[in-house]
Amino acid sequence: MSRDINHLHHVGHVVSDMEEGLELYRRLGFHLSPPAYPALSPAEGEPPRPFGAANTHADFPRSFVELMTCVRDDGSARIPAGAKIIPLQAPPEHLPRIMQAIRATVARIAACLARFQGLHILVLGAPDAAALAGRLSAEGVRHGGVNTVQRPVETAEGLRMAPVRLLELDSGDLEEAGSGRVPEGRIAMAEDLQAELLQTQLRMDHPNGAVDLVDSVLCVAEADLPEVERRYEKYTGRSARADGPTRVFDLEGSRITLVADSDLEAILPGERAPALPAFVAYAVAVRDVGAARKLLEENGFPLRESASGDIFVPASAALGTAVIFRSAG
């Protein structure tokens, strides 16, 4: 099998209100960078105003959790204190294309929120996006080709916009053309930032002791599990292994877990999928589970224990996604 996917790059939690999301993640014990709000002038001579999609990150040395929301483009957006407004500079002739791309992004996020508030994005780390694109095409996986996007990175020298080469899946297998986007959400593959830039990131010393993103849990209808497993074999270039009622794709220090809806409560007691298929949980590795538990309890979160002995905050208390805390040891 191929090894052109190496780890979980990031997951994306889509929320209705950024301020509410920021408050949740701070109570969960994460440090977050100031949310970035792209801004454009609605007309020549007018000041830029927030537009499109805003996001922030809980960063780790090689991965992150993204918090994202839509921004109202009528000027009524509620901008959290400390947010970074990033004016988008473009020649007038390029502005319509940029606006179209941003509106498409907002439409995708709005469609996610229409399904449910929660986890909708899974991005896998790829050392070479171009080589990966070639393999996926050869295996009949549809994608949008390799594009370069800008990722905000908070460093001691200030906020830097770093280029990231990214490949996004836009539908199912070629033999299922016309089936629409990947039904569970947005799936993409991205190259890592340069090591020296990753090492300059701020706010990676999280109060909850989190050091890495290590699992993403996808729940599907029981009848669909074999087909979804085959899709992820193509995406990752790896075979799944059985782990109790789940199917697991082992990456380098992280994993993707597939579970049938009929078995979800067996691994995460009390959880129910808000839709099918759906990303229902993610896990972070923490230095000290006991210390993380103490912080979460002090901050008023109800805690449950997974079938594997991890602690987790249920989706009902975390804006639609269960957040699992797993020992880094």
mmCIF file of C-alpha atoms in Angstrom:
data_model
loop_
_atom_site.group_PDB
_atom_site.id
_atom_site.type_symbol
_atom_site.label_atom_id
_atom_site.label_comp_id
_atom_site.label_asym_id
_atom_site.label_seq_id
_atom_site.Cartn_x
_atom_site.Cartn_y
_atom_site.Cartn_z
ATOM 1 C CA MET A 1 0.000 0.000 0.000
ATOM 2 C CA SER A 2 1.039 3.603 -0.577
ATOM 3 C CA ARG A 3 2.411 5.781 2.225
ATOM 4 C CA ASP A 4 1.674 9.177 0.683
ATOM 5 C CA ILE A 5 -0.600 10.079 3.627
ATOM 6 C CA ASN A 6 1.254 10.291 6.914
ATOM 7 C CA HIS A 7 -0.829 11.857 9.707
ATOM 8 C CA LEU A 8 -3.919 13.834 10.639
ATOM 9 C CA HIS A 9 -3.224 17.392 9.496
ATOM 10 C CA HIS A 10 -6.300 18.952 11.085
ATOM 11 C CA VAL A 11 -10.006 18.636 11.739
ATOM 12 C CA GLY A 12 -12.517 21.462 11.392
ATOM 13 C CA HIS A 13 -15.256 22.293 13.880
ATOM 14 C CA VAL A 14 -17.919 24.481 12.235
ATOM 15 C CA VAL A 15 -19.914 26.645 14.651
ATOM 16 C CA SER A 16 -22.737 29.137 14.320
ATOM 17 C CA ASP A 17 -21.113 31.780 16.515
ATOM 18 C CA MET A 18 -17.371 32.386 16.802
ATOM 19 C CA GLU A 19 -17.560 33.982 20.254
ATOM 20 C CA GLU A 20 -19.427 30.969 21.601
ATOM 21 C CA GLY A 21 -16.857 28.672 19.995
ATOM 22 C CA LEU A 22 -13.944 30.617 21.474
ATOM 23 C CA GLU A 23 -15.473 30.431 24.938
ATOM 24 C CA LEU A 24 -15.999 26.671 24.584
ATOM 25 C CA TYR A 25 -12.423 25.981 23.527
ATOM 26 C CA ARG A 26 -10.955 28.141 26.269
ATOM 27 C CA ARG A 27 -13.015 26.241 28.848
ATOM 28 C CA LEU A 28 -11.810 22.967 27.268
ATOM 29 C CA GLY A 29 -8.279 24.142 28.028
ATOM 30 C CA PHE A 30 -7.023 25.107 24.578
ATOM 31 C CA HIS A 31 -5.059 28.203 23.669
ATOM 32 C CA LEU A 32 -6.432 29.698 20.469
ATOM 33 C CA SER A 33 -4.886 32.153 18.056
ATOM 34 C CA PRO A 34 -6.924 35.340 17.452
ATOM 35 C CA PRO A 35 -9.594 34.503 14.866
ATOM 36 C CA ALA A 36 -8.754 35.703 11.361
ATOM 37 C CA TYR A 37 -11.461 37.545 9.425
ATOM 38 C CA PRO A 38 -10.822 38.189 5.728
ATOM 39 C CA ALA A 39 -12.099 41.580 4.594
ATOM 40 C CA LEU A 40 -12.948 43.109 1.235
ATOM 41 C CA SER A 41 -14.219 46.510 0.156
ATOM 42 C CA PRO A 42 -17.823 46.094 -1.006
ATOM 43 C CA ALA A 43 -17.257 48.881 -3.531
ATOM 44 C CA GLU A 44 -14.402 51.047 -4.708
ATOM 45 C CA GLY A 45 -13.515 53.679 -2.145
ATOM 46 C CA GLU A 46 -15.310 51.939 0.726
ATOM 47 C CA PRO A 47 -13.412 50.527 3.717
ATOM 48 C CA PRO A 48 -12.906 46.745 3.873
ATOM 49 C CA ARG A 49 -15.404 44.791 5.929
ATOM 50 C CA PRO A 50 -15.340 41.171 7.107
ATOM 51 C CA PHE A 51 -16.537 38.721 4.519
ATOM 52 C CA GLY A 52 -16.548 35.006 3.861
ATOM 53 C CA ALA A 53 -15.362 32.568 6.522
ATOM 54 C CA ALA A 54 -13.498 33.264 9.751
ATOM 55 C CA ASN A 55 -11.309 30.762 11.529
ATOM 56 C CA THR A 56 -8.889 30.190 14.349
ATOM 57 C CA HIS A 57 -6.702 27.268 15.432
ATOM 58 C CA ALA A 58 -5.690 25.296 18.485
ATOM 59 C CA ASP A 59 -2.182 24.486 17.285
ATOM 60 C CA PHE A 60 0.120 21.558 18.019
ATOM 61 C CA PRO A 61 3.641 20.970 16.659
ATOM 62 C CA ARG A 62 2.414 19.112 13.544
ATOM 63 C CA SER A 63 -1.400 19.374 13.564
ATOM 64 C CA PHE A 64 -4.255 21.564 14.723
ATOM 65 C CA VAL A 65 -7.970 21.817 15.430
ATOM 66 C CA GLU A 66 -9.705 24.492 13.374
ATOM 67 C CA LEU A 67 -12.693 26.489 14.601
ATOM 68 C CA MET A 68 -14.631 28.031 11.714
ATOM 69 C CA THR A 69 -17.771 30.051 11.091
ATOM 70 C CA CYS A 70 -19.530 31.975 8.335
ATOM 71 C CA VAL A 71 -19.370 35.765 8.329
ATOM 72 C CA ARG A 72 -22.443 37.786 7.428
ATOM 73 C CA ASP A 73 -21.552 39.977 4.470
ATOM 74 C CA ASP A 74 -24.153 42.648 5.223
ATOM 75 C CA GLY A 75 -21.876 44.433 7.679
ATOM 76 C CA SER A 76 -23.697 43.047 10.752
ATOM 77 C CA ALA A 77 -21.117 40.388 11.650
ATOM 78 C CA ARG A 78 -20.272 40.240 15.370
ATOM 79 C CA ILE A 79 -16.475 40.301 15.529
ATOM 80 C CA PRO A 80 -14.849 38.985 18.728
ATOM 81 C CA ALA A 81 -12.454 41.255 20.603
ATOM 82 C CA GLY A 82 -8.873 40.690 19.479
ATOM 83 C CA ALA A 83 -9.834 39.282 16.075
ATOM 84 C CA LYS A 84 -7.437 39.925 13.207
ATOM 85 C CA ILE A 85 -8.981 41.658 10.199
ATOM 86 C CA ILE A 86 -7.034 40.645 7.100
ATOM 87 C CA PRO A 87 -7.750 42.841 4.072
ATOM 88 C CA LEU A 88 -7.559 40.869 0.839
ATOM 89 C CA GLN A 89 -5.505 42.691 -1.752
ATOM 90 C CA ALA A 90 -6.311 41.992 -5.380
ATOM 91 C CA PRO A 91 -6.375 43.860 -8.690
ATOM 92 C CA PRO A 92 -9.932 44.920 -9.630
ATOM 93 C CA GLU A 93 -9.998 42.496 -12.559
ATOM 94 C CA HIS A 94 -9.357 39.568 -10.197
ATOM 95 C CA LEU A 95 -11.907 40.593 -7.591
ATOM 96 C CA PRO A 96 -14.959 38.850 -9.155
ATOM 97 C CA ARG A 97 -13.109 35.513 -9.238
ATOM 98 C CA ILE A 98 -11.979 35.905 -5.631
ATOM 99 C CA MET A 99 -15.473 36.844 -4.506
ATOM 100 C CA GLN A 100 -16.888 33.830 -6.310
ATOM 101 C CA ALA A 101 -14.400 31.491 -4.588
ATOM 102 C CA ILE A 102 -15.166 32.969 -1.166
ATOM 103 C CA ARG A 103 -18.910 32.698 -1.731
ATOM 104 C CA ALA A 104 -18.463 29.045 -2.712
ATOM 105 C CA THR A 105 -16.594 28.433 0.552
ATOM 106 C CA VAL A 106 -19.315 30.163 2.544
ATOM 107 C CA ALA A 107 -21.974 28.106 0.770
ATOM 108 C CA ARG A 108 -20.165 24.901 1.756
ATOM 109 C CA ILE A 109 -19.908 26.001 5.381
ATOM 110 C CA ALA A 110 -23.552 27.063 5.428
ATOM 111 C CA ALA A 111 -24.508 23.649 4.046
ATOM 112 C CA CYS A 112 -22.529 22.029 6.862
ATOM 113 C CA LEU A 113 -24.358 24.104 9.469
ATOM 114 C CA ALA A 114 -27.676 23.227 7.847
ATOM 115 C CA ARG A 115 -26.885 19.568 8.591
ATOM 116 C CA PHE A 116 -25.655 20.193 12.135
ATOM 117 C CA GLN A 117 -23.215 22.276 14.156
ATOM 118 C CA GLY A 118 -20.118 20.206 14.739
ATOM 119 C CA LEU A 119 -17.229 18.463 13.009
ATOM 120 C CA HIS A 120 -17.319 18.658 9.203
ATOM 121 C CA ILE A 121 -13.707 18.853 8.017
ATOM 122 C CA LEU A 122 -10.951 16.251 7.858
ATOM 123 C CA VAL A 123 -7.584 17.126 6.344
ATOM 124 C CA LEU A 124 -4.820 14.538 6.041
ATOM 125 C CA GLY A 125 -1.116 15.294 5.911
ATOM 126 C CA ALA A 126 0.665 14.529 2.622
ATOM 127 C CA PRO A 127 4.418 14.961 2.034
ATOM 128 C CA ASP A 128 3.870 15.521 -1.699
ATOM 129 C CA ALA A 129 0.436 16.765 -2.781
ATOM 130 C CA ALA A 130 1.223 16.477 -6.496
ATOM 131 C CA ALA A 131 2.305 12.839 -6.224
ATOM 132 C CA LEU A 132 -0.775 12.088 -4.136
ATOM 133 C CA ALA A 133 -2.998 13.712 -6.765
ATOM 134 C CA GLY A 134 -1.555 11.370 -9.381
ATOM 135 C CA ARG A 135 -2.232 8.265 -7.291
ATOM 136 C CA LEU A 136 -5.778 9.315 -6.435
ATOM 137 C CA SER A 137 -6.570 10.013 -10.079
ATOM 138 C CA ALA A 138 -5.190 6.610 -11.065
ATOM 139 C CA GLU A 139 -7.451 4.975 -8.462
ATOM 140 C CA GLY A 140 -10.542 6.813 -9.675
ATOM 141 C CA VAL A 141 -10.872 9.307 -6.828
ATOM 142 C CA ARG A 142 -12.155 12.690 -7.944
ATOM 143 C CA HIS A 143 -10.428 15.803 -6.664
ATOM 144 C CA GLY A 144 -9.907 19.432 -7.531
ATOM 145 C CA GLY A 145 -6.186 19.244 -8.221
ATOM 146 C CA VAL A 146 -3.428 20.845 -6.180
ATOM 147 C CA ASN A 147 -4.088 24.425 -5.141
ATOM 148 C CA THR A 148 -2.187 26.824 -2.913
ATOM 149 C CA VAL A 149 -4.089 28.415 -0.046
ATOM 150 C CA GLN A 150 -2.956 30.802 2.668
ATOM 151 C CA ARG A 151 -2.879 29.693 6.302
ATOM 152 C CA PRO A 152 -2.550 32.286 9.087
ATOM 153 C CA VAL A 153 0.267 31.403 11.496
ATOM 154 C CA GLU A 154 0.748 33.342 14.719
ATOM 155 C CA THR A 155 4.436 33.820 15.541
ATOM 156 C CA ALA A 156 6.438 36.071 17.847
ATOM 157 C CA GLU A 157 6.951 38.365 14.837
ATOM 158 C CA GLY A 158 3.197 38.664 14.300
ATOM 159 C CA LEU A 159 0.583 36.977 12.133
ATOM 160 C CA ARG A 160 2.067 35.463 8.984
ATOM 161 C CA MET A 161 0.158 34.145 5.999
ATOM 162 C CA ALA A 162 1.921 30.957 4.927
ATOM 163 C CA PRO A 163 1.248 29.155 1.627
ATOM 164 C CA VAL A 164 -0.040 25.588 1.884
ATOM 165 C CA ARG A 165 -0.395 23.170 -1.040
ATOM 166 C CA LEU A 166 -3.755 21.455 -0.716
ATOM 167 C CA LEU A 167 -5.811 18.914 -2.640
ATOM 168 C CA GLU A 168 -9.535 18.705 -1.972
ATOM 169 C CA LEU A 169 -11.807 15.782 -2.754
ATOM 170 C CA ASP A 170 -14.933 16.973 -4.507
ATOM 171 C CA SER A 171 -17.021 13.832 -4.919
ATOM 172 C CA GLY A 172 -17.004 10.084 -4.575
ATOM 173 C CA ASP A 173 -15.238 7.619 -6.845
ATOM 174 C CA LEU A 174 -15.338 8.175 -10.594
ATOM 175 C CA GLU A 175 -17.603 5.215 -11.048
ATOM 176 C CA GLU A 176 -20.076 7.064 -8.814
ATOM 177 C CA ALA A 177 -19.849 10.333 -10.735
ATOM 178 C CA GLY A 178 -22.787 12.580 -10.054
ATOM 179 C CA SER A 179 -23.098 11.433 -6.454
ATOM 180 C CA GLY A 180 -22.097 14.890 -5.205
ATOM 181 C CA ARG A 181 -19.526 15.852 -2.591
ATOM 182 C CA VAL A 182 -18.102 13.394 -0.141
ATOM 183 C CA PRO A 183 -21.236 13.012 1.995
ATOM 184 C CA GLU A 184 -19.568 13.239 5.406
ATOM 185 C CA GLY A 185 -18.160 16.713 4.789
ATOM 186 C CA ARG A 186 -15.022 18.305 3.423
ATOM 187 C CA ILE A 187 -12.026 15.992 2.989
ATOM 188 C CA ALA A 188 -8.693 17.295 1.829
ATOM 189 C CA MET A 189 -4.984 16.506 1.886
ATOM 190 C CA ALA A 190 -2.399 19.185 2.696
ATOM 191 C CA GLU A 191 1.340 19.488 2.872
ATOM 192 C CA ASP A 192 2.843 20.570 6.182
ATOM 193 C CA LEU A 193 4.313 24.005 6.674
ATOM 194 C CA GLN A 194 8.094 24.262 6.698
ATOM 195 C CA ALA A 195 9.506 22.860 9.930
ATOM 196 C CA GLU A 196 11.145 26.126 10.927
ATOM 197 C CA LEU A 197 7.812 27.953 10.637
ATOM 198 C CA LEU A 198 5.925 25.273 12.570
ATOM 199 C CA GLN A 199 8.422 25.625 15.402
ATOM 200 C CA THR A 200 7.800 29.379 15.671
ATOM 201 C CA GLN A 201 4.059 29.019 16.330
ATOM 202 C CA LEU A 202 2.779 30.532 19.542
ATOM 203 C CA ARG A 203 0.144 29.244 21.973
ATOM 204 C CA MET A 204 1.040 25.547 21.761
ATOM 205 C CA ASP A 205 1.356 25.150 25.554
ATOM 206 C CA HIS A 206 -2.283 24.300 26.197
ATOM 207 C CA PRO A 207 -3.593 24.319 29.792
ATOM 208 C CA ASN A 208 -5.181 20.894 29.212
ATOM 209 C CA GLY A 209 -1.794 19.438 28.224
ATOM 210 C CA ALA A 210 -2.803 18.618 24.633
ATOM 211 C CA VAL A 211 0.155 17.913 22.356
ATOM 212 C CA ASP A 212 -1.300 16.387 19.165
ATOM 213 C CA LEU A 213 -4.426 15.544 17.195
ATOM 214 C CA VAL A 214 -4.587 11.741 17.202
ATOM 215 C CA ASP A 215 -8.013 10.499 16.064
ATOM 216 C CA SER A 216 -11.035 11.421 13.965
ATOM 217 C CA VAL A 217 -14.178 9.311 14.372
ATOM 218 C CA LEU A 218 -16.539 8.888 11.424
ATOM 219 C CA CYS A 219 -19.952 7.318 12.031
ATOM 220 C CA VAL A 220 -21.822 5.766 9.093
ATOM 221 C CA ALA A 221 -24.896 3.677 8.509
ATOM 222 C CA GLU A 222 -24.113 0.020 9.164
ATOM 223 C CA ALA A 223 -25.014 -0.996 5.619
ATOM 224 C CA ASP A 224 -22.624 1.624 4.211
ATOM 225 C CA LEU A 225 -19.589 0.690 6.296
ATOM 226 C CA PRO A 226 -17.923 -1.625 3.704
ATOM 227 C CA GLU A 227 -18.206 1.000 0.951
ATOM 228 C CA VAL A 228 -16.886 3.788 3.200
ATOM 229 C CA GLU A 229 -13.985 1.575 4.242
ATOM 230 C CA ARG A 230 -13.095 1.024 0.588
ATOM 231 C CA ARG A 231 -13.184 4.784 -0.029
ATOM 232 C CA TYR A 232 -10.839 5.474 2.857
ATOM 233 C CA GLU A 233 -8.485 2.745 1.714
ATOM 234 C CA LYS A 234 -8.117 4.739 -1.499
ATOM 235 C CA TYR A 235 -7.830 8.064 0.301
ATOM 236 C CA THR A 236 -5.144 6.915 2.735
ATOM 237 C CA GLY A 237 -3.384 4.253 0.661
ATOM 238 C CA ARG A 238 -3.709 1.939 3.664
ATOM 239 C CA SER A 239 -5.815 -0.997 4.782
ATOM 240 C CA ALA A 240 -8.034 -0.848 7.847
ATOM 241 C CA ARG A 241 -7.724 -3.135 10.832
ATOM 242 C CA ALA A 242 -10.491 -4.334 13.117
ATOM 243 C CA ASP A 243 -10.565 -2.862 16.631
ATOM 244 C CA GLY A 244 -13.637 -4.170 18.413
ATOM 245 C CA PRO A 245 -16.670 -2.932 16.454
ATOM 246 C CA THR A 246 -14.637 -0.286 14.600
ATOM 247 C CA ARG A 247 -12.400 -0.209 11.545
ATOM 248 C CA VAL A 248 -9.191 1.763 12.050
ATOM 249 C CA PHE A 249 -6.787 3.329 9.569
ATOM 250 C CA ASP A 250 -3.465 3.689 11.364
ATOM 251 C CA LEU A 251 -1.380 6.675 10.298
ATOM 252 C CA GLU A 252 1.877 7.922 11.803
ATOM 253 C CA GLY A 253 0.982 8.598 15.433
ATOM 254 C CA SER A 254 -2.701 9.142 14.629
ATOM 255 C CA ARG A 255 -5.678 7.325 13.172
ATOM 256 C CA ILE A 256 -9.065 7.498 11.474
ATOM 257 C CA THR A 257 -11.798 5.436 13.116
ATOM 258 C CA LEU A 258 -14.888 4.221 11.244
ATOM 259 C CA VAL A 259 -17.870 3.022 13.261
ATOM 260 C CA ALA A 260 -21.391 1.947 12.344
ATOM 261 C CA ASP A 261 -24.210 3.952 13.883
ATOM 262 C CA SER A 262 -25.399 0.811 15.653
ATOM 263 C CA ASP A 263 -22.039 0.568 17.453
ATOM 264 C CA LEU A 264 -21.347 4.220 18.242
ATOM 265 C CA GLU A 265 -22.679 4.058 21.776
ATOM 266 C CA ALA A 266 -20.543 0.983 22.434
ATOM 267 C CA ILE A 267 -17.369 3.031 21.951
ATOM 268 C CA LEU A 268 -18.624 6.464 23.095
ATOM 269 C CA PRO A 269 -21.411 5.863 25.617
ATOM 270 C CA GLY A 270 -24.348 8.213 25.283
ATOM 271 C CA GLU A 271 -23.369 9.562 21.859
ATOM 272 C CA ARG A 272 -25.700 9.710 18.864
ATOM 273 C CA ALA A 273 -24.797 10.755 15.336
ATOM 274 C CA PRO A 274 -26.593 13.999 14.366
ATOM 275 C CA ALA A 275 -26.767 12.756 10.755
ATOM 276 C CA LEU A 276 -25.297 9.932 8.691
ATOM 277 C CA PRO A 277 -22.563 9.874 7.715
ATOM 278 C CA ALA A 278 -20.944 12.301 10.149
ATOM 279 C CA PHE A 279 -17.681 13.033 11.894
ATOM 280 C CA VAL A 280 -18.813 12.681 15.506
ATOM 281 C CA ALA A 281 -15.635 13.067 17.558
ATOM 282 C CA TYR A 282 -11.941 13.806 17.559
ATOM 283 C CA ALA A 283 -9.219 12.941 20.041
ATOM 284 C CA VAL A 284 -6.218 14.864 21.294
ATOM 285 C CA ALA A 285 -3.263 13.343 23.120
ATOM 286 C CA VAL A 286 -2.562 14.959 26.488
ATOM 287 C CA ARG A 287 0.479 14.731 28.738
ATOM 288 C CA ASP A 288 -1.526 13.959 31.881
ATOM 289 C CA VAL A 289 -5.097 12.664 31.627
ATOM 290 C CA GLY A 290 -5.669 13.195 35.347
ATOM 291 C CA ALA A 291 -4.720 16.858 35.088
ATOM 292 C CA ALA A 292 -6.929 17.269 32.013
ATOM 293 C CA ARG A 293 -9.832 15.656 33.879
ATOM 294 C CA LYS A 294 -9.377 18.038 36.813
ATOM 295 C CA LEU A 295 -9.364 21.101 34.551
ATOM 296 C CA LEU A 296 -12.464 19.952 32.661
ATOM 297 C CA GLU A 297 -14.389 19.163 35.837
ATOM 298 C CA GLU A 298 -13.436 22.528 37.355
ATOM 299 C CA ASN A 299 -14.748 24.203 34.189
ATOM 300 C CA GLY A 300 -18.103 22.491 34.573
ATOM 301 C CA PHE A 301 -17.981 19.874 31.825
ATOM 302 C CA PRO A 302 -19.765 16.538 32.190
ATOM 303 C CA LEU A 303 -17.269 13.756 31.484
ATOM 304 C CA ARG A 304 -17.748 10.227 30.227
ATOM 305 C CA GLU A 305 -15.379 7.323 29.686
ATOM 306 C CA SER A 306 -14.963 5.660 26.290
ATOM 307 C CA ALA A 307 -14.796 1.914 25.751
ATOM 308 C CA SER A 308 -10.994 2.218 25.521
ATOM 309 C CA GLY A 309 -10.719 4.101 28.822
ATOM 310 C CA ASP A 310 -10.290 7.630 27.455
ATOM 311 C CA ILE A 311 -12.261 10.504 28.929
ATOM 312 C CA PHE A 312 -14.431 12.635 26.683
ATOM 313 C CA VAL A 313 -16.688 15.665 26.739
ATOM 314 C CA PRO A 314 -19.994 14.699 25.078
ATOM 315 C CA ALA A 315 -21.117 16.450 21.909
ATOM 316 C CA SER A 316 -24.094 17.923 23.745
ATOM 317 C CA ALA A 317 -21.669 19.970 25.867
ATOM 318 C CA ALA A 318 -19.215 20.853 23.076
ATOM 319 C CA LEU A 319 -21.214 22.439 20.247
ATOM 320 C CA GLY A 320 -21.906 19.225 18.404
ATOM 321 C CA THR A 321 -18.708 17.187 18.578
ATOM 322 C CA ALA A 322 -17.411 14.854 21.263
ATOM 323 C CA VAL A 323 -13.875 15.817 22.340
ATOM 324 C CA ILE A 324 -11.748 12.880 23.500
ATOM 325 C CA PHE A 325 -8.689 13.247 25.755
ATOM 326 C CA ARG A 326 -6.223 10.375 25.386
ATOM 327 C CA SER A 327 -2.944 9.745 27.154
ATOM 328 C CA ALA A 328 0.073 10.725 25.093
ATOM 329 C CA GLY A 329 2.005 7.916 26.720
#
